[in-house]
Short mmCIF file of C-alpha atoms in Angstrom, two decimals:
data_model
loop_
_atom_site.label_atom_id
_atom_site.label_comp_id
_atom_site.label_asym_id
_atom_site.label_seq_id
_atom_site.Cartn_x
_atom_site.Cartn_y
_atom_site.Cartn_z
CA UNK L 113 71.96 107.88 99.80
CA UNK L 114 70.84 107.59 103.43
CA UNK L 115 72.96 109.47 106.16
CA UNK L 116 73.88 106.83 108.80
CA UNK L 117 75.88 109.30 110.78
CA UNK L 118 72.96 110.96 111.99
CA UNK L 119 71.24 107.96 113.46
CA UNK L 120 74.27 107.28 115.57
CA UNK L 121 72.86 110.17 117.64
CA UNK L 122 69.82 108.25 118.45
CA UNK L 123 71.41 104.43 117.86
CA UNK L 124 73.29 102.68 121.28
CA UNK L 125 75.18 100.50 118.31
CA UNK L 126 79.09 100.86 118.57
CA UNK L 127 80.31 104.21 116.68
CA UNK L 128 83.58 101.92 114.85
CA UNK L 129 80.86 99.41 113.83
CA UNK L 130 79.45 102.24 112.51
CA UNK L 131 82.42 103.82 110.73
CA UNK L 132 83.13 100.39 109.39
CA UNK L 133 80.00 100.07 108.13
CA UNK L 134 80.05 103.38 106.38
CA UNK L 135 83.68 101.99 104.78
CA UNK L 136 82.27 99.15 103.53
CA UNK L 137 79.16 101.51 101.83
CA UNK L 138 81.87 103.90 100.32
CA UNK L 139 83.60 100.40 99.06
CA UNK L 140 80.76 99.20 97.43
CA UNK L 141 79.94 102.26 95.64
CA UNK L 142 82.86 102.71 94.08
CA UNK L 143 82.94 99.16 92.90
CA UNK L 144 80.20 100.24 91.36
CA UNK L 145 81.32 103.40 89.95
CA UNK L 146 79.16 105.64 91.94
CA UNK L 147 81.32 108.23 93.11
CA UNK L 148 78.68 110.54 94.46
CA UNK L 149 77.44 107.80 96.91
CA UNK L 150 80.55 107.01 98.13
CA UNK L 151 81.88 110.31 98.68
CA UNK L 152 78.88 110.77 100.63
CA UNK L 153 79.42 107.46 102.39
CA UNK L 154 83.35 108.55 103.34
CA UNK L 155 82.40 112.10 104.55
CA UNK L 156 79.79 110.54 106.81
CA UNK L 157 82.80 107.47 107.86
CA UNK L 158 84.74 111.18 108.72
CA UNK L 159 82.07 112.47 111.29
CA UNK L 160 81.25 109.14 112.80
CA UNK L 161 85.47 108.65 113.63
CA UNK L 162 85.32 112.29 115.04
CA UNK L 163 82.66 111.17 117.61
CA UNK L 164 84.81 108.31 118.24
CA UNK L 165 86.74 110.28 119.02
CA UNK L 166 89.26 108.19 116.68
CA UNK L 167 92.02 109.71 114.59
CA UNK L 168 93.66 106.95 112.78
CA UNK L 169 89.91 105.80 111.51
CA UNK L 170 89.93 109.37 111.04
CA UNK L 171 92.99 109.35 108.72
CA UNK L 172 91.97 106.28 107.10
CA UNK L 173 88.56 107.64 106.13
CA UNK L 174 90.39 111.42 105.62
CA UNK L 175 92.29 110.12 102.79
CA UNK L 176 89.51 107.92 101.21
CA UNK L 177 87.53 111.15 100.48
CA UNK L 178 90.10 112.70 99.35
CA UNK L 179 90.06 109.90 96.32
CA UNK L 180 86.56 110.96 95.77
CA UNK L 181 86.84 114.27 95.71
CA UNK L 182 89.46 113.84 92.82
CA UNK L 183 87.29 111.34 90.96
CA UNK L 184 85.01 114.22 90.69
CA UNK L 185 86.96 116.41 89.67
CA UNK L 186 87.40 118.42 92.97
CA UNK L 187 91.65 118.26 93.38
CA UNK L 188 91.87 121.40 96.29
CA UNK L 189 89.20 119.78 98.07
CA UNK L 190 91.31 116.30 96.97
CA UNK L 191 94.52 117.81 98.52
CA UNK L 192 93.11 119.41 101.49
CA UNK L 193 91.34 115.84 102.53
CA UNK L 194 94.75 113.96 102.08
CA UNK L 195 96.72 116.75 104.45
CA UNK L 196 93.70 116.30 107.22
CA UNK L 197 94.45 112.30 106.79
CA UNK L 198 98.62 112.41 106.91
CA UNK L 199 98.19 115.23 109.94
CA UNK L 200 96.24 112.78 111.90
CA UNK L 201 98.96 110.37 110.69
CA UNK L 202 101.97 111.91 111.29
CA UNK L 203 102.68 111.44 115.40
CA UNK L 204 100.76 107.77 115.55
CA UNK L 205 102.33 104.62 114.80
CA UNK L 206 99.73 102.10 113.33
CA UNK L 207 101.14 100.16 110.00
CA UNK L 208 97.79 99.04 109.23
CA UNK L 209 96.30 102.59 108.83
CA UNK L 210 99.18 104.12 107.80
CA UNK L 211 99.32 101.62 104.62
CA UNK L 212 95.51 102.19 104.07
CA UNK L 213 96.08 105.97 103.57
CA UNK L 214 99.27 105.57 101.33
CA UNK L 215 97.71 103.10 99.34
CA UNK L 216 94.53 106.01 98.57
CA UNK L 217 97.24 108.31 98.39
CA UNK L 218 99.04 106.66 95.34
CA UNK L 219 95.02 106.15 93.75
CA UNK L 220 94.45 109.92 94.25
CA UNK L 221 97.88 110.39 92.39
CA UNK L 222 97.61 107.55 89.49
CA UNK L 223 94.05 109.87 89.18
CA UNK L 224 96.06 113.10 88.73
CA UNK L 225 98.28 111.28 86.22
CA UNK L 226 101.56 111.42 88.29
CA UNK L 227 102.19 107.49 88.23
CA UNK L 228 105.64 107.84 89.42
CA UNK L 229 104.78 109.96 92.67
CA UNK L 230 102.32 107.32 92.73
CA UNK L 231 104.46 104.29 92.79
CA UNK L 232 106.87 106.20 95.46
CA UNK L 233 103.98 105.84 97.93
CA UNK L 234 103.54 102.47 97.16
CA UNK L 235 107.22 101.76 97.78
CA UNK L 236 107.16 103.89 100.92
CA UNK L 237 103.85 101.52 101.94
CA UNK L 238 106.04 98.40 101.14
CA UNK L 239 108.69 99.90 103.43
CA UNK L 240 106.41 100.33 106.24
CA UNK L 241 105.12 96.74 105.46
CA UNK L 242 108.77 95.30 105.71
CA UNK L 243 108.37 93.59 108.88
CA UNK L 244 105.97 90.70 106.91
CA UNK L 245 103.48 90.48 109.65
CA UNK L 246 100.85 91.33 106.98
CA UNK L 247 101.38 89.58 104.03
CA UNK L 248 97.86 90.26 102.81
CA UNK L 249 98.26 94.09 102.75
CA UNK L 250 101.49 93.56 101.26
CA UNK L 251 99.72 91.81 98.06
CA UNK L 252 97.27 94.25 98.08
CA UNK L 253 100.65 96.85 97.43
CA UNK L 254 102.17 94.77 95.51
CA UNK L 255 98.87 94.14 92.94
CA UNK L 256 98.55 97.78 92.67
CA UNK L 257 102.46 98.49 92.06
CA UNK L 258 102.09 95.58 88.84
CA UNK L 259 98.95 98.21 87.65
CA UNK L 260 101.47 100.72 87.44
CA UNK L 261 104.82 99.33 86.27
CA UNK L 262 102.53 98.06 83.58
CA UNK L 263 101.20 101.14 82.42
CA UNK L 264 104.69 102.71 82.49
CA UNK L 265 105.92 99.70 80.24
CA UNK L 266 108.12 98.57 83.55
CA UNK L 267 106.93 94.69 82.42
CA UNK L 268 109.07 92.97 83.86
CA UNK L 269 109.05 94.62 86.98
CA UNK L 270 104.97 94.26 86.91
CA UNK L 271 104.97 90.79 86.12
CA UNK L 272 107.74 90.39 89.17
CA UNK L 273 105.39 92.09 91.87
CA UNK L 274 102.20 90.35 90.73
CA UNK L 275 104.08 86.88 90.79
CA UNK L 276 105.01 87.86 94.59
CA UNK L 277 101.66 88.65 95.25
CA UNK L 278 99.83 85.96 93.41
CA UNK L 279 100.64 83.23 96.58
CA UNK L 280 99.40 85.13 99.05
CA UNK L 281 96.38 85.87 97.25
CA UNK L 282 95.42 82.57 96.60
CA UNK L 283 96.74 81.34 100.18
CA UNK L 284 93.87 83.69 101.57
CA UNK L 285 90.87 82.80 98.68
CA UNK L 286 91.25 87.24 98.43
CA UNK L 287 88.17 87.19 95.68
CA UNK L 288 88.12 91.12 95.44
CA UNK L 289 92.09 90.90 94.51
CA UNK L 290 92.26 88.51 92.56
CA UNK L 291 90.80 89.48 89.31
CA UNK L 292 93.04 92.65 89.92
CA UNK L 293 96.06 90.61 89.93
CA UNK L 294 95.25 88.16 86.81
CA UNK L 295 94.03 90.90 84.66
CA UNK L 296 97.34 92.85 85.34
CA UNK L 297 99.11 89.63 84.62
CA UNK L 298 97.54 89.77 81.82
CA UNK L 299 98.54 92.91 80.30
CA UNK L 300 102.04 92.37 81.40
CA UNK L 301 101.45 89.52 79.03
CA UNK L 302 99.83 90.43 76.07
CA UNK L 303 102.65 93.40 76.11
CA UNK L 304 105.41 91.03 76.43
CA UNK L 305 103.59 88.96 73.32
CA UNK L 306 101.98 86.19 75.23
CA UNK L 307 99.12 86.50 73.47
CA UNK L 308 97.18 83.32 74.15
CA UNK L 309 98.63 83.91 77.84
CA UNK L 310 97.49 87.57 78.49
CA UNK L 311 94.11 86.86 76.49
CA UNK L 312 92.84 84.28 78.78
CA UNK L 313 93.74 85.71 81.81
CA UNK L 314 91.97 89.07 80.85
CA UNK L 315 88.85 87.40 79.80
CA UNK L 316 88.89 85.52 83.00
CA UNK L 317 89.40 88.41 84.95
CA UNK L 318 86.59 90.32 82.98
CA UNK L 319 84.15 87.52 83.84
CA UNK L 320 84.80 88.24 87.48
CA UNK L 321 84.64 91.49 87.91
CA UNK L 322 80.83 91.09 86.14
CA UNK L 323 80.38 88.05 88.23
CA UNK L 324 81.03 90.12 91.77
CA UNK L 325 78.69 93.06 90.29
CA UNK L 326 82.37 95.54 90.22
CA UNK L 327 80.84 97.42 87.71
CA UNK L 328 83.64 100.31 88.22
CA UNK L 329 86.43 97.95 87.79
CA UNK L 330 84.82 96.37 85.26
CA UNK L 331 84.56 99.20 82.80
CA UNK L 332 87.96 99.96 84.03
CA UNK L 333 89.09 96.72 82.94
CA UNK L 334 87.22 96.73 79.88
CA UNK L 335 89.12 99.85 78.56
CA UNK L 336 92.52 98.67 79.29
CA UNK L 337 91.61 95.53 78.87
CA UNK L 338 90.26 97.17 75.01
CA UNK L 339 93.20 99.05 74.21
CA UNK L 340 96.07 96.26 74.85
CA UNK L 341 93.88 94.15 72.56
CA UNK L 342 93.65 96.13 70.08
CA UNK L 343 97.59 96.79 70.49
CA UNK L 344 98.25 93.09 70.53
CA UNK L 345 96.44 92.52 67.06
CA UNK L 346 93.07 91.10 68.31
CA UNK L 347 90.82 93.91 67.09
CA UNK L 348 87.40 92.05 67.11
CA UNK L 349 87.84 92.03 70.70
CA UNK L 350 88.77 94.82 71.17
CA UNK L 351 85.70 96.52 69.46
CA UNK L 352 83.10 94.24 71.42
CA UNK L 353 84.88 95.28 74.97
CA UNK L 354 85.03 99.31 73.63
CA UNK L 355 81.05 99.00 73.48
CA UNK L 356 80.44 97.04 76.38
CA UNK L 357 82.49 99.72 78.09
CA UNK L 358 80.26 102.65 76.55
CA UNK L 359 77.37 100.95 77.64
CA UNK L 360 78.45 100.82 81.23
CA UNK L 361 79.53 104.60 81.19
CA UNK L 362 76.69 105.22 80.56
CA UNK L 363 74.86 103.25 83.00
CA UNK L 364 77.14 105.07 85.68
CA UNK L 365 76.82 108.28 84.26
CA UNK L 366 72.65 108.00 84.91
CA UNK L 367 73.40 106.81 88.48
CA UNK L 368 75.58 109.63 89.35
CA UNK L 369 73.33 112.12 87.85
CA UNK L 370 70.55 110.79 89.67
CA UNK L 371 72.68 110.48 92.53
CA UNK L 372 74.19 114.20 92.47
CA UNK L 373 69.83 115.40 91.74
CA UNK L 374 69.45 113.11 94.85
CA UNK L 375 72.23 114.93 96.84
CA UNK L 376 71.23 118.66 95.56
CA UNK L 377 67.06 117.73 96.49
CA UNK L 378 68.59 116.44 100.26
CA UNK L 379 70.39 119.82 100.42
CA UNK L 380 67.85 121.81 98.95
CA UNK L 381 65.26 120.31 101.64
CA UNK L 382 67.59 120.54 104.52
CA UNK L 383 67.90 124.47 103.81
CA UNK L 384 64.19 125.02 103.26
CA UNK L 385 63.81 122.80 106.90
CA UNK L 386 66.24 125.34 108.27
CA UNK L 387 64.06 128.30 106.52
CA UNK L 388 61.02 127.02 108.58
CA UNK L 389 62.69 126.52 111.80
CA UNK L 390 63.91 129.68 111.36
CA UNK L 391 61.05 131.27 110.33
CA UNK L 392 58.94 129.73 113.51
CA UNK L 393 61.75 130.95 115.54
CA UNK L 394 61.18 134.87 114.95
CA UNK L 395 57.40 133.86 114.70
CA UNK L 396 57.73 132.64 118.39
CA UNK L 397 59.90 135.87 119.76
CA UNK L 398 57.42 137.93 117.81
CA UNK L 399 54.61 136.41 119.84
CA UNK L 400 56.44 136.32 122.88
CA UNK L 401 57.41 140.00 122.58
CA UNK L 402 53.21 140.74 121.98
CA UNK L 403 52.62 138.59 125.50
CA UNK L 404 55.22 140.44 126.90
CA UNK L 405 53.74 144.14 125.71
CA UNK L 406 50.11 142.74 126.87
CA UNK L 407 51.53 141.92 130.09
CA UNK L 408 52.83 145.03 130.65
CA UNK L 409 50.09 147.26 129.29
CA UNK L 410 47.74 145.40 132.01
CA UNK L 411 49.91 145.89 134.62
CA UNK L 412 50.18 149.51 133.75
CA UNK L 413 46.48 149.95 133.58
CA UNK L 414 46.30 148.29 137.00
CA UNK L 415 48.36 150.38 138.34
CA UNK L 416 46.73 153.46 136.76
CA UNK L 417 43.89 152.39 138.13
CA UNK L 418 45.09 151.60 141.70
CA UNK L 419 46.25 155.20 141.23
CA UNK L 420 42.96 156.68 140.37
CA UNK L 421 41.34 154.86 143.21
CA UNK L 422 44.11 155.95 145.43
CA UNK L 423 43.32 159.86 144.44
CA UNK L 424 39.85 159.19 144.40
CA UNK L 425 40.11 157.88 147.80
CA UNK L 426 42.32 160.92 148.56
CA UNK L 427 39.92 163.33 147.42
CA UNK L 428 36.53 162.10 148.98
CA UNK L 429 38.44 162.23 152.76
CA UNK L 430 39.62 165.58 151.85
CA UNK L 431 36.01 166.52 150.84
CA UNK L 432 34.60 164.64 154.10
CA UNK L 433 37.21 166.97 156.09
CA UNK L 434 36.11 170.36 154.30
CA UNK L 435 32.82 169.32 155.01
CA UNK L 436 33.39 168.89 158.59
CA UNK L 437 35.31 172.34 158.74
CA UNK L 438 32.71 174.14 157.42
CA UNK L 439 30.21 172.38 159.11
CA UNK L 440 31.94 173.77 162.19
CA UNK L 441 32.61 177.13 160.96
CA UNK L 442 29.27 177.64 160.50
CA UNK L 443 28.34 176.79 164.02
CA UNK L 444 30.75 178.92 165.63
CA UNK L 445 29.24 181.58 163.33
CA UNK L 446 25.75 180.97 164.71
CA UNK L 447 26.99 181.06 168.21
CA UNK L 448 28.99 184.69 167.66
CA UNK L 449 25.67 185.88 166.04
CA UNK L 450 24.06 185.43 169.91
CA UNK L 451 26.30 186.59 171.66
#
């Protein structure tokens, strides 16, 4: 996948159209089911908010990472992620944000299995939602507390928090939550023996999910989706859906290998770029030091041989004076000869 972050550098574009650009990346790819891109997409959303110089896009993107990271099997990396995000949290008041991070905080812990610590941060998100000045957010909460109560056979609590979010949904034409909220209707159905009910709305929520291209929540759809079927009698079904569902794991499973060969080749290149610069780096001191030696090795034999003129200048007035001294000896020898 392409680093964006590093073309802010060089880009006058705004750096949160940027991050939000980046969000929407990670978003897609995991409606897609490619982890490895967005992982990649959230940890560049993290360095574009630090040059933002933005901590609650910070958090936001912090915590979204941290749901990757667990996807892929990475929990301390996971947990450290979702500590960065509630730190940046903790002294800033933004009920927007703060919902955003709870809500990937209950996905990170419906990933490690613990649905009830889960659906505590989805009632703490409700509580910071109780004002009702976002009624969208609040059926996005409320469509992912009816996933859980549903999977911990709370039904009637499930099919209760879908019907209050089910209005608002429609109210806004929300086509991403949508199928969410029918196909947990739907299970809530089938396991209250509404068969006719909970079949329809599944299949209809199926067809969506393959209609927006949601290829992660469509296999997730189609297992759950699979298994209540085959629960609720309807075995025929349940069998097609179970292979359809293979198919697409395997689908992913190629795109995140190719993905992760894609992200080890980037690395590998970056490090052998490094190498190089490196590499031209001692090259250059090497040659400097060799112009530095030469410079000083000339300068030495110039001055050696400013010396060597110097003695040699020395030496011939010293010969020009013996010379004259015995020149003049020898005349006042002459003269003492006659007298």
């Amino acid at each position: 996948s392409r680093d964006w972050s590093s073309d802010v550098c060089s880009s006058d574009l705004d750096l949160a159209a940027w991050w939000r650009l980046l969000r929407l990346r990670g978003l897609w790819a995991e409606c897609k089911g490619l982890w490895i891109e967005a992982r990649a997409a959230h940890r560049q959303a993290v360095v574009v908010a630090q040059r933002a110089h933005e901590p609650l896009l910070q958090a936001w993107s912090w915590s979204a990472l941290a749901v990757s990271e667990q996807v892929l099997g990475d929990g301390v990396a996971a947990q450290e992620h979702l500590t960065q995000a509630r730190r940046l949290l903790a002294p800033r008041e933004q009920p927007g944000v703060t919902v955003r991070v709870l809500l990937n905080q209950a996905r990170l812990e419906e990933r490690r299995g613990e649905t009830a610590a889960a659906l505590r941060v989805l009632d703490e998100a409700l509580g910071v939602l109780a004002d009702g000045q976002r009624p969208r957010l609040q059926a996005v909460v409320q469509t992912n507390r009816a996933d859980l109560l549903g999977r911990v056979g709370r039904l009637r609590e499930a099919v209760l928090a879908a019907e209050a979010a089910w209005p608002v949904v429609q109210r806004f034409g929300d086509r991403r939550i949508e199928p969410v909220l029918q196909f947990n209707l739907g299970l809530a159905h089938l396991a209250q023996g509404q068969l006719r009910q909970g079949r329809s709305e599944l299949a209809l929520a199926v067809a969506a999910f393959e209609h927006a291209g949601a290829l992660g929540a469509l296999r997730e759809a189609l297992r759950q989706g699979g298994d209540a079927l085959q629960a609720a009698g309807d075995a025929e079904q349940a069998l097609r859906w179970f292979h359809r569902e293979r198919e697409l794991g395997a689908e992913q499973d190629e795109a995140n290998r190719a993905a992760a060969l894609h992200e080890l080749r980037r690395d590998h290149d970056r490090a052998a770029e490094l190498q190089e610069v490196e590499r031209l780096r001692h090259e250059n001191l090497l040659a400097q030091a060799r112009l530095d030696s030469q410079s000083w090795q000339r300068r030495l034999q110039w001055l050696i041989g400013g010396s060597l003129l110097a003695i040699a200048a020395m030496l011939g007035v010293l010969v020009l004076r013996t010379r004259a001294g015995t020149q003049r000896l020898r005349g006042r020898s002459h003269r003492l000869r006659w007298l």
